[in-house]
Coordinates of C-alpha atoms in Angstrom, one line a residue:
Chain A
M1 CA 59.6 257.1 -40.9
K2 CA 61.1 254.3 -42.9
T3 CA 59.8 250.7 -42.7
Y4 CA 61.8 248.2 -40.6
Q5 CA 62.0 244.4 -41.1
E6 CA 59.9 244.1 -37.9
C7 CA 57.0 245.7 -39.8
I8 CA 56.8 243.0 -42.5
P9 CA 55.0 240.4 -40.3
C10 CA 52.4 243.1 -39.5
F11 CA 51.7 243.7 -43.2
Y12 CA 50.9 240.0 -43.7
K13 CA 48.9 239.9 -40.5
Q14 CA 46.8 242.8 -41.6
A15 CA 46.3 241.2 -45.0
G16 CA 45.2 238.0 -43.3
E17 CA 42.7 239.8 -41.1
A18 CA 41.2 241.5 -44.1
A19 CA 40.9 238.1 -45.9
E20 CA 39.4 236.5 -42.9
L21 CA 36.8 239.3 -42.6
A22 CA 36.0 238.9 -46.3
G23 CA 35.4 235.2 -45.7
A24 CA 38.2 234.2 -48.1
D25 CA 39.0 230.5 -48.2
D26 CA 42.5 229.0 -47.9
D27 CA 43.1 229.0 -51.7
I28 CA 42.3 232.7 -52.0
K29 CA 44.5 233.4 -48.9
E30 CA 47.4 231.5 -50.5
I31 CA 47.0 233.5 -53.7
M32 CA 46.9 236.7 -51.7
I33 CA 50.1 235.7 -49.7
N34 CA 51.9 234.9 -53.0
E35 CA 50.9 238.2 -54.7
I36 CA 52.0 240.2 -51.7
S37 CA 55.3 238.3 -51.6
K38 CA 55.9 238.9 -55.3
V39 CA 55.5 242.6 -54.9
L40 CA 57.4 243.1 -51.7
P41 CA 60.9 242.9 -53.2
E42 CA 59.9 245.7 -55.6
I43 CA 59.1 248.0 -52.8
S44 CA 61.9 249.9 -50.9
L45 CA 61.8 249.8 -47.1
S46 CA 62.8 253.4 -47.2
L47 CA 59.1 254.1 -47.7
S48 CA 56.9 254.6 -44.6
P49 CA 54.9 251.6 -43.4
P50 CA 51.5 253.2 -44.5
E51 CA 53.0 253.7 -48.0
I52 CA 53.8 250.0 -48.2
A53 CA 50.5 249.0 -46.5
Q54 CA 48.6 251.0 -49.1
Q55 CA 50.3 249.1 -51.9
I56 CA 49.7 245.8 -50.1
H57 CA 46.0 246.5 -49.6
Y58 CA 45.5 247.2 -53.3
I59 CA 46.6 243.6 -53.8
V60 CA 44.5 242.3 -50.9
R61 CA 41.3 244.0 -52.2
A62 CA 41.9 242.8 -55.7
V63 CA 42.5 239.1 -54.6
I64 CA 39.7 238.9 -52.0
G65 CA 37.3 240.9 -54.3
K66 CA 36.0 243.1 -51.6
E67 CA 36.4 246.9 -51.6
D68 CA 35.8 247.4 -47.9
P69 CA 36.2 244.2 -45.8
Y70 CA 36.1 246.2 -42.6
I71 CA 32.7 247.9 -43.2
E72 CA 30.9 245.8 -40.5
V73 CA 33.8 246.2 -38.1
K74 CA 33.7 249.9 -38.5
R75 CA 29.9 250.0 -38.1
R76 CA 30.2 248.1 -34.8
S77 CA 33.1 250.2 -33.6
N78 CA 31.1 253.4 -34.2
E79 CA 28.1 251.9 -32.4
S80 CA 30.1 250.7 -29.4
A81 CA 31.9 254.0 -29.0
L82 CA 28.7 256.0 -29.3
K83 CA 27.3 254.1 -26.3
L84 CA 30.3 255.2 -24.3
Y85 CA 29.9 258.8 -25.3
P86 CA 27.7 260.0 -22.4
T87 CA 30.1 258.4 -19.8
L88 CA 33.1 260.0 -21.4
K89 CA 31.4 263.4 -21.6
K90 CA 30.5 263.3 -17.9
K91 CA 34.1 262.6 -17.1
V92 CA 35.2 265.8 -19.0
I93 CA 32.5 267.9 -17.3
A94 CA 33.6 266.7 -13.9
S95 CA 37.2 267.2 -14.6
G96 CA 39.4 270.0 -13.0
D97 CA 41.3 270.2 -16.3
R98 CA 38.7 269.5 -19.0
L99 CA 41.3 269.8 -21.9
L100 CA 43.6 267.3 -20.3
T101 CA 40.8 264.8 -19.7
A102 CA 39.6 265.3 -23.3
V103 CA 43.1 264.7 -24.6
E104 CA 43.4 261.6 -22.5
I105 CA 40.1 260.3 -23.7
A106 CA 41.0 260.9 -27.3
A107 CA 44.3 259.1 -26.8
A108 CA 42.4 256.2 -25.1
G109 CA 40.2 255.9 -28.2
N110 CA 43.3 255.1 -30.2
V111 CA 43.1 251.6 -28.7
I112 CA 40.5 250.9 -31.4
D113 CA 42.8 249.8 -34.1
Y114 CA 41.8 246.6 -35.8
G115 CA 44.8 246.9 -38.1
V116 CA 47.3 246.4 -35.3
K117 CA 45.5 244.2 -32.8
N118 CA 42.3 242.4 -33.2
N119 CA 39.7 241.7 -30.6
L120 CA 40.8 244.4 -28.2
D121 CA 38.4 244.7 -25.3
I122 CA 37.6 248.3 -25.8
R123 CA 35.1 248.5 -23.1
K124 CA 37.5 247.1 -20.6
E125 CA 40.3 249.5 -21.7
I126 CA 38.0 252.5 -21.3
D127 CA 36.5 251.3 -18.0
N128 CA 40.1 251.0 -16.8
I129 CA 40.9 254.5 -17.9
L130 CA 37.8 256.0 -16.4
S131 CA 38.1 254.3 -13.1
H132 CA 41.8 255.2 -12.7
G133 CA 41.3 258.9 -13.5
F134 CA 44.5 260.5 -14.6
S135 CA 46.7 257.6 -13.6
F136 CA 47.4 257.0 -17.3
P137 CA 50.3 255.1 -18.9
H138 CA 51.8 258.5 -19.8
S139 CA 52.4 259.0 -16.1
Q140 CA 54.7 256.0 -16.3
K141 CA 58.5 256.0 -16.8
K142 CA 59.6 256.7 -20.4
S143 CA 56.4 258.5 -21.3
V144 CA 56.3 261.3 -23.9
F145 CA 53.4 263.6 -23.1
E146 CA 54.0 267.3 -24.0
Y147 CA 50.8 268.6 -22.6
E148 CA 51.9 272.0 -21.4
E149 CA 53.4 272.8 -24.8
F150 CA 50.4 271.5 -26.5
K151 CA 48.1 273.7 -24.4
K152 CA 50.1 276.8 -25.2
G153 CA 50.2 276.0 -28.9
L154 CA 46.5 275.5 -28.9
A155 CA 45.9 278.9 -27.2
A156 CA 48.0 280.6 -29.8
A157 CA 46.6 278.8 -32.9
G158 CA 43.6 280.2 -34.7
D159 CA 42.5 277.2 -36.8
I160 CA 43.1 273.6 -36.1
L161 CA 43.3 270.6 -38.4
Y162 CA 42.4 267.3 -36.7
L163 CA 43.6 264.2 -38.5
A164 CA 41.4 261.2 -37.7
D165 CA 42.5 257.6 -37.5
N166 CA 40.0 254.8 -36.9
A167 CA 36.2 254.4 -37.0
G168 CA 34.9 254.3 -33.4
E169 CA 37.9 256.2 -32.2
I170 CA 36.4 259.3 -33.8
V171 CA 33.7 259.4 -31.1
F172 CA 36.6 259.9 -28.6
D173 CA 38.0 262.6 -30.9
K174 CA 34.6 264.3 -30.8
I175 CA 35.0 264.7 -27.1
L176 CA 38.3 266.6 -27.7
L177 CA 36.9 268.6 -30.6
E178 CA 34.1 269.8 -28.3
E179 CA 36.7 271.3 -26.0
L180 CA 38.2 273.3 -28.9
K181 CA 35.2 275.6 -29.1
G182 CA 36.1 279.1 -30.3
K183 CA 38.7 277.7 -32.7
E184 CA 38.1 277.0 -36.3
T185 CA 38.5 273.2 -36.6
V186 CA 38.5 270.8 -39.5
F187 CA 38.3 267.1 -39.1
A188 CA 40.0 265.1 -41.9
V189 CA 39.3 261.4 -42.5
R190 CA 40.5 259.0 -45.2
G191 CA 39.2 259.3 -48.8
K192 CA 38.6 255.7 -49.5
P193 CA 38.3 252.4 -47.5
I194 CA 41.6 251.3 -45.9
I195 CA 41.6 248.8 -43.0
N196 CA 39.3 250.2 -40.3
D197 CA 40.2 253.9 -40.8
A198 CA 37.4 256.4 -40.5
L199 CA 35.7 257.7 -43.7
V200 CA 33.3 260.6 -44.1
E201 CA 30.4 258.2 -43.6
D202 CA 31.8 257.2 -40.2
A203 CA 32.2 260.8 -39.2
L204 CA 28.6 261.4 -40.1
A205 CA 27.4 258.2 -38.3
C206 CA 29.2 259.5 -35.2
G207 CA 27.8 263.1 -35.5
I208 CA 31.2 264.7 -35.9
D209 CA 29.6 267.0 -38.5
K210 CA 27.5 268.5 -35.7
V211 CA 30.7 269.7 -34.0
T212 CA 33.0 270.6 -36.8
R213 CA 33.6 270.6 -40.5
V214 CA 34.4 267.2 -41.9
I215 CA 36.6 266.6 -45.0
S216 CA 38.1 263.7 -46.8
N217 CA 41.9 263.7 -47.3
G218 CA 41.3 262.0 -50.7
S219 CA 43.7 259.2 -50.0
D220 CA 43.3 255.5 -49.3
A221 CA 46.6 255.2 -47.3
P222 CA 46.4 254.2 -43.6
G223 CA 48.3 257.4 -42.8
T224 CA 48.7 260.8 -44.3
I225 CA 50.8 260.6 -47.5
L226 CA 50.8 264.3 -48.5
K227 CA 51.4 263.8 -52.2
D228 CA 48.5 261.3 -52.3
C229 CA 46.1 263.8 -50.7
S230 CA 43.6 266.1 -52.3
S231 CA 44.4 269.7 -53.0
E232 CA 41.5 270.8 -50.7
F233 CA 43.2 268.8 -47.9
R234 CA 46.7 270.1 -48.7
D235 CA 45.5 273.6 -48.6
I236 CA 44.0 273.3 -45.1
Y237 CA 47.1 271.3 -44.0
D238 CA 49.5 273.9 -45.2
N239 CA 47.6 276.8 -43.5
A240 CA 46.5 275.3 -40.2
G241 CA 47.8 277.0 -37.1
L242 CA 48.1 273.6 -35.3
I243 CA 47.5 270.1 -36.4
I244 CA 46.4 267.3 -34.1
S245 CA 47.3 263.9 -35.6
K246 CA 45.8 260.7 -34.3
G247 CA 47.3 257.3 -34.5
Q248 CA 50.6 255.6 -35.5
G249 CA 49.9 255.7 -39.2
N250 CA 49.7 259.5 -39.3
F251 CA 52.8 259.6 -37.1
E252 CA 54.7 257.3 -39.4
T253 CA 53.9 259.5 -42.5
L254 CA 54.2 262.9 -40.9
S255 CA 56.8 262.7 -38.2
E256 CA 59.5 264.5 -40.2
E257 CA 57.2 267.2 -41.6
P258 CA 58.0 270.9 -40.8
R259 CA 54.5 271.7 -39.6
P260 CA 53.2 272.3 -36.0
I261 CA 51.8 268.8 -35.7
Y262 CA 51.0 267.3 -32.3
F263 CA 50.9 263.5 -32.6
L264 CA 48.5 261.8 -30.2
F265 CA 48.4 258.0 -30.1
K266 CA 48.9 254.8 -28.1
V267 CA 52.2 253.1 -28.9
K268 CA 51.3 249.7 -30.4
C269 CA 54.6 248.3 -31.5
P270 CA 58.3 248.1 -30.5
V271 CA 59.5 249.9 -33.7
I272 CA 57.5 253.0 -32.8
A273 CA 58.4 252.7 -29.1
K274 CA 62.1 252.7 -30.0
D275 CA 61.7 255.5 -32.5
I276 CA 59.9 257.8 -30.1
G277 CA 61.8 256.8 -26.9
S278 CA 58.6 255.4 -25.3
E279 CA 57.1 252.1 -24.4
V280 CA 54.5 249.8 -26.0
G281 CA 51.1 250.6 -24.4
S282 CA 52.0 254.1 -23.4
I283 CA 50.1 257.2 -24.6
V284 CA 52.1 259.7 -26.6
L285 CA 51.5 263.4 -27.1
K286 CA 54.4 264.8 -29.0
K287 CA 55.2 267.7 -31.3
A288 CA 56.8 267.1 -34.7
R289 CA 60.6 267.4 -34.4
R290 CA 60.7 270.0 -37.1
G291 CA 57.3 271.5 -36.4
Chain B
M1 CA 49.8 219.8 -40.7
K2 CA 49.5 222.3 -43.6
T3 CA 50.7 225.9 -43.3
Y4 CA 48.1 228.6 -42.9
Q5 CA 48.3 232.2 -43.9
E6 CA 48.5 233.0 -40.2
C7 CA 51.9 231.3 -40.1
I8 CA 53.5 233.7 -42.7
P9 CA 54.1 236.6 -40.2
C10 CA 55.9 234.1 -37.9
F11 CA 58.3 233.1 -40.7
Y12 CA 59.3 236.7 -41.2
K13 CA 59.5 237.3 -37.4
Q14 CA 61.8 234.3 -36.9
A15 CA 64.0 235.4 -39.8
G16 CA 64.2 238.9 -38.3
E17 CA 65.2 237.5 -34.9
A18 CA 68.0 235.4 -36.5
A19 CA 69.2 238.5 -38.4
E20 CA 69.0 240.6 -35.2
L21 CA 71.0 238.0 -33.3
A22 CA 73.6 237.9 -36.1
G23 CA 74.0 241.7 -35.9
A24 CA 72.8 242.2 -39.4
D25 CA 72.2 245.9 -40.5
D26 CA 69.1 247.3 -42.1
D27 CA 70.4 246.7 -45.7
I28 CA 71.2 243.1 -45.0
K29 CA 67.8 242.7 -43.3
E30 CA 66.1 244.2 -46.4
I31 CA 67.9 241.8 -48.7
M32 CA 66.9 239.0 -46.5
I33 CA 63.2 240.0 -46.5
N34 CA 63.3 240.4 -50.3
E35 CA 64.9 237.0 -50.8
I36 CA 62.3 235.3 -48.5
S37 CA 59.5 237.1 -50.3
K38 CA 60.8 236.0 -53.7
V39 CA 60.9 232.3 -52.7
L40 CA 57.5 232.2 -50.8
P41 CA 55.3 232.1 -53.9
E42 CA 57.2 229.0 -55.1
I43 CA 56.5 227.1 -51.9
S44 CA 53.1 225.5 -51.4
L45 CA 51.3 226.1 -48.2
S46 CA 50.3 222.4 -48.3
L47 CA 53.7 221.8 -46.7
S48 CA 54.0 221.8 -43.0
P49 CA 55.3 225.0 -41.3
P50 CA 58.7 223.4 -40.4
E51 CA 59.2 222.4 -44.0
I52 CA 58.7 226.0 -45.1
A53 CA 60.8 227.3 -42.2
Q54 CA 63.6 225.0 -43.2
Q55 CA 63.6 226.6 -46.7
I56 CA 63.4 230.1 -45.3
H57 CA 66.3 229.5 -42.9
Y58 CA 68.5 228.4 -45.7
I59 CA 68.0 231.9 -47.2
V60 CA 68.4 233.6 -43.8
R61 CA 71.7 231.9 -43.1
A62 CA 73.0 232.5 -46.6
V63 CA 72.1 236.3 -46.5
I64 CA 73.3 237.0 -42.9
G65 CA 76.4 234.8 -43.4
K66 CA 76.1 233.0 -40.0
E67 CA 75.6 229.3 -39.8
D68 CA 74.3 229.3 -36.2
P69 CA 73.0 232.7 -35.1
Y70 CA 71.4 231.2 -32.0
I71 CA 74.6 229.5 -30.6
E72 CA 74.9 232.0 -27.7
V73 CA 71.1 231.9 -27.0
K74 CA 71.3 228.1 -26.8
R75 CA 74.3 228.2 -24.5
R76 CA 72.6 230.6 -22.2
S77 CA 69.3 228.5 -22.3
N78 CA 71.2 225.4 -21.3
E79 CA 73.0 227.2 -18.5
S80 CA 69.8 228.7 -17.1
A81 CA 68.0 225.5 -17.2
L82 CA 70.8 223.5 -15.6
K83 CA 70.6 225.9 -12.6
L84 CA 67.0 225.0 -12.2
Y85 CA 67.6 221.3 -12.4
P86 CA 68.1 220.6 -8.6
T87 CA 64.8 222.4 -7.8
L88 CA 62.9 220.6 -10.5
K89 CA 64.4 217.2 -9.3
K90 CA 63.3 217.9 -5.7
K91 CA 59.8 218.6 -6.9
V92 CA 59.7 215.2 -8.6
I93 CA 61.1 213.4 -5.6
A94 CA 58.5 215.0 -3.3
S95 CA 55.6 214.2 -5.7
G96 CA 52.9 211.7 -5.0
D97 CA 52.8 210.9 -8.8
R98 CA 56.4 211.3 -9.9
L99 CA 55.7 210.5 -13.6
L100 CA 52.9 213.2 -13.8
T101 CA 55.2 215.8 -12.2
A102 CA 58.0 214.9 -14.6
V103 CA 55.6 215.1 -17.6
E104 CA 54.4 218.5 -16.3
I105 CA 58.0 219.8 -15.9
A106 CA 59.0 218.5 -19.3
A107 CA 56.0 220.4 -20.8
A108 CA 56.8 223.5 -18.8
G109 CA 60.3 223.4 -20.3
N110 CA 58.7 223.9 -23.7
V111 CA 58.2 227.6 -22.8
I112 CA 61.8 227.9 -23.9
D113 CA 61.2 228.6 -27.6
Y114 CA 63.1 231.5 -29.0
G115 CA 61.6 230.7 -32.4
V116 CA 58.1 231.6 -31.3
K117 CA 58.4 234.1 -28.6
N118 CA 61.5 236.1 -27.6
N119 CA 62.5 237.2 -24.1
L120 CA 60.3 234.8 -22.2
D121 CA 61.0 235.0 -18.6
I122 CA 61.7 231.4 -18.1
R123 CA 62.5 231.7 -14.4
K124 CA 59.2 233.4 -13.7
E125 CA 57.3 230.8 -15.7
I126 CA 59.0 227.9 -13.9
D127 CA 58.6 229.6 -10.5
N128 CA 55.0 230.0 -11.2
I129 CA 54.7 226.3 -12.1
L130 CA 56.6 225.1 -9.1
S131 CA 54.7 227.3 -6.6
H132 CA 51.3 226.3 -8.0
G133 CA 52.0 222.6 -7.9
F134 CA 49.6 220.7 -10.3
S135 CA 47.3 223.7 -11.0
F136 CA 48.6 223.7 -14.5
P137 CA 47.0 225.2 -17.6
H138 CA 45.9 221.7 -18.6
S139 CA 43.5 221.7 -15.7
Q140 CA 41.7 224.6 -17.4
K141 CA 38.8 224.3 -19.7
K142 CA 39.6 223.1 -23.2
S143 CA 42.7 221.3 -22.2
V144 CA 44.0 218.2 -24.0
F145 CA 46.0 216.1 -21.5
E146 CA 45.7 212.4 -22.1
Y147 CA 47.8 211.3 -19.1
E148 CA 46.1 208.1 -18.1
E149 CA 46.4 206.7 -21.7
F150 CA 50.0 207.9 -21.9
K151 CA 50.8 206.1 -18.6
K152 CA 49.3 202.8 -19.9
G153 CA 51.1 203.2 -23.2
L154 CA 54.4 203.7 -21.4
A155 CA 53.9 200.7 -19.2
A156 CA 53.3 198.5 -22.2
A157 CA 56.1 199.9 -24.3
G158 CA 59.6 198.3 -24.3
D159 CA 61.6 201.0 -25.9
I160 CA 61.0 204.7 -26.2
L161 CA 62.1 207.3 -28.6
Y162 CA 62.1 210.9 -27.2
L163 CA 62.1 213.7 -29.8
A164 CA 63.8 216.8 -28.4
D165 CA 62.8 220.4 -29.2
N166 CA 64.9 223.3 -27.9
A167 CA 68.2 223.9 -26.1
G168 CA 67.6 224.5 -22.4
E169 CA 64.3 222.7 -22.6
I170 CA 66.2 219.4 -22.8
V171 CA 67.2 219.8 -19.1
F172 CA 63.5 219.5 -18.4
D173 CA 63.3 216.5 -20.7
K174 CA 66.1 215.0 -18.7
I175 CA 63.8 215.1 -15.6
L176 CA 61.2 213.0 -17.5
L177 CA 63.8 210.7 -19.0
E178 CA 65.1 209.9 -15.5
E179 CA 61.6 208.7 -14.6
L180 CA 61.7 206.2 -17.5
K181 CA 64.3 204.0 -15.9
G182 CA 64.0 200.3 -16.9
K183 CA 62.9 201.3 -20.4
E184 CA 65.3 201.5 -23.4
T185 CA 65.3 205.2 -24.3
V186 CA 66.8 207.1 -27.2
F187 CA 66.9 210.9 -27.2
A188 CA 66.9 212.4 -30.7
V189 CA 68.0 216.0 -31.4
R190 CA 68.3 217.9 -34.7
G191 CA 71.2 217.2 -37.0
K192 CA 72.3 220.7 -37.8
P193 CA 71.7 224.2 -36.4
I194 CA 68.1 225.5 -36.9
I195 CA 66.7 228.3 -34.7
N196 CA 67.4 227.4 -31.1
D197 CA 66.6 223.7 -31.5
A198 CA 68.8 221.3 -29.5
L199 CA 71.8 219.7 -31.2
V200 CA 74.0 216.8 -29.9
E201 CA 76.4 219.4 -28.4
D202 CA 73.5 220.8 -26.3
A203 CA 72.5 217.3 -25.1
L204 CA 76.1 216.7 -24.0
A205 CA 76.3 220.1 -22.3
C206 CA 73.2 219.2 -20.4
G207 CA 74.4 215.7 -19.5
I208 CA 71.6 213.9 -21.3
D209 CA 74.1 211.3 -22.4
K210 CA 74.5 210.3 -18.8
V211 CA 70.9 209.3 -18.7
T212 CA 70.2 207.9 -22.1
R213 CA 71.5 207.3 -25.6
V214 CA 71.6 210.6 -27.7
I215 CA 71.3 210.6 -31.5
S216 CA 71.0 213.2 -34.2
N217 CA 68.0 213.0 -36.5
G218 CA 70.3 214.2 -39.3
S219 CA 68.0 217.0 -40.4
D220 CA 68.1 220.8 -40.0
A221 CA 64.3 221.3 -40.0
P222 CA 62.6 222.8 -36.9
G223 CA 60.4 219.7 -36.7
T224 CA 60.7 216.0 -37.8
I225 CA 60.5 215.7 -41.6
L226 CA 60.9 211.9 -41.8
K227 CA 62.2 211.9 -45.4
D228 CA 64.8 214.4 -44.4
C229 CA 66.1 212.3 -41.4
S230 CA 68.9 209.8 -41.3
S231 CA 68.4 206.1 -41.8
E232 CA 69.7 205.5 -38.3
F233 CA 67.0 207.8 -36.9
R234 CA 64.3 206.3 -39.2
D235 CA 65.1 202.8 -38.1
I236 CA 64.7 203.8 -34.4
Y237 CA 61.6 205.8 -35.2
D238 CA 60.0 202.9 -37.1
N239 CA 60.6 200.4 -34.3
A240 CA 60.0 202.4 -31.1
G241 CA 57.3 201.1 -28.8
L242 CA 56.3 204.6 -27.9
I243 CA 57.4 208.0 -29.1
I244 CA 57.4 211.1 -26.9
S245 CA 57.5 214.2 -29.2
K246 CA 58.2 217.6 -27.7
G247 CA 57.2 221.0 -29.2
Q248 CA 55.0 222.4 -31.9
G249 CA 57.4 221.8 -34.7
N250 CA 57.4 218.0 -34.1
F251 CA 53.6 218.1 -33.8
E252 CA 53.2 220.0 -37.0
T253 CA 55.4 217.5 -38.9
L254 CA 54.2 214.2 -37.3
S255 CA 50.6 214.8 -36.3
E256 CA 49.2 212.6 -39.1
E257 CA 51.8 209.8 -38.8
P258 CA 50.5 206.2 -38.0
R259 CA 52.9 205.7 -35.0
P260 CA 52.3 205.6 -31.2
I261 CA 53.4 209.2 -30.7
Y262 CA 52.5 211.3 -27.7
F263 CA 52.9 215.0 -28.4
L264 CA 53.8 217.0 -25.4
F265 CA 54.0 220.8 -25.8
K266 CA 52.8 224.2 -24.8
V267 CA 50.4 225.7 -27.3
K268 CA 52.0 228.9 -28.6
C269 CA 49.8 230.0 -31.5
P270 CA 46.1 230.2 -32.4
V271 CA 46.6 228.0 -35.5
I272 CA 47.7 225.0 -33.3
A273 CA 45.1 225.8 -30.6
K274 CA 42.4 225.6 -33.3
D275 CA 43.8 222.4 -34.8
I276 CA 44.0 220.6 -31.5
G277 CA 40.9 222.1 -29.8
S278 CA 42.9 223.7 -27.1
E279 CA 43.9 227.2 -26.1
V280 CA 47.1 229.3 -26.5
G281 CA 49.2 228.9 -23.3
S282 CA 47.8 225.5 -22.4
I283 CA 49.9 222.3 -22.1
V284 CA 49.0 219.5 -24.4
L285 CA 49.7 215.7 -24.0
K286 CA 48.0 214.0 -26.9
K287 CA 48.3 210.8 -28.8
A288 CA 48.7 210.9 -32.6
R289 CA 45.3 210.5 -34.2
R290 CA 46.4 207.5 -36.3
G291 CA 48.9 206.3 -33.7

């Protein structure tokens, strides 16, 4: 997906959040803004938003002098999500359609996205989801939720690649991974720090390695830029029977790929809502157009 | 007030809105983004947000090739607000404290600000205000509403300068102006098109000239940059007994001025909320610190 002018404010907002988290002062922030502004005209908007964000965060990290400003945010997200795990698990066990409930929980976890919206009350969001059962946003008008097709694809697929998005959210992914027993699954996280995206250390902190094999994709983009990923990741990606892709960043970078990818995420901005024919706030489960 | 890094996304957002209204295509929008990005590093954030916005909108207009992309938005805002006028007027007439009600209505009109937030449901906002009487946001915690001081200042002042903000909103200002009978009042609007800020033609369309003298401030900044204003305006500004200043833009440019200015606006962003010790969404009536 290309980048739209509506995405530009978000790049600056994300950079500002990183600077704030790093404790940068106004002078450092102004230098950062100027350096980003200088580089933007050299970057084509035909690139995807995560490709541009990756470039911008190189500048951000260089100016603020911190390699991982979100490290504490990620730690807290993991911790909060782990506390919710028993409640989420009970919900799945009590469900008449365990897979559906697990998919919905994994999608709900996508609310944890510091890069798009700060200070989300995750607990409140989850409580809301748990108390309303299946009355999810995807039941609303204009929803895109291809569950039946996904279920069939899953039954037919031998091995599954699961593309992670954010720290904390991965505890919700664990719930879904646990429902994929009998399948060979691989859980891929980012290779280096980028915003609050999950790394191998987050997957370990959340015990994902107890459920499935965890790999790094080798990249520090807030999405999956295939040419930027490791050959180990590419090999698994090329051969997976089905790919579950979490979050907007992975959708933005993989939506046109000819692979059996099911995108699962919460729509967080009008650009994506328009692209996908959905609404901001709705949950999307959608197969790649060419997949 | 200086500009903070948090303001940068808003500049791009405003530019994008103007381009959208002008029907610019993706290529034009990309050129616009690049031109803005090129100029940003040359502008110091020690300037106020309206000073920077003024520079950015020179670029926006040059690239999109439209002098006044908001002309239709302003026309519709005036029209919608004029339809509300009789209801607003009745509310004042029925009030036990007509001035307070008129001040509250004028503040409520500040919700009409296409430059900060698009697609606001003005009717809903106003209905909400009218049905809840005085239970306004300023009655909430952390409100800044210096009404008693304002009332005293008004009683003592001979002539009053009223600084307008947006088209449509000026109908709400008319309600307050009508309560200032017996005072010499002057209503100042922007000199040239800038976002949806009111011009002389808007004041005439809303019949403000039937209530008071209307002047242009001679500037095309979305605030009041004194050195950019006409000598006619400066003369009235320098000699007014009291100044009522509407909107964030006027606050951002005049907050440190040593004049008896009462700022009246709805807080629309966290930067202003922090600066003023208030909350986003609350209504502020506050005298200039050095006034």
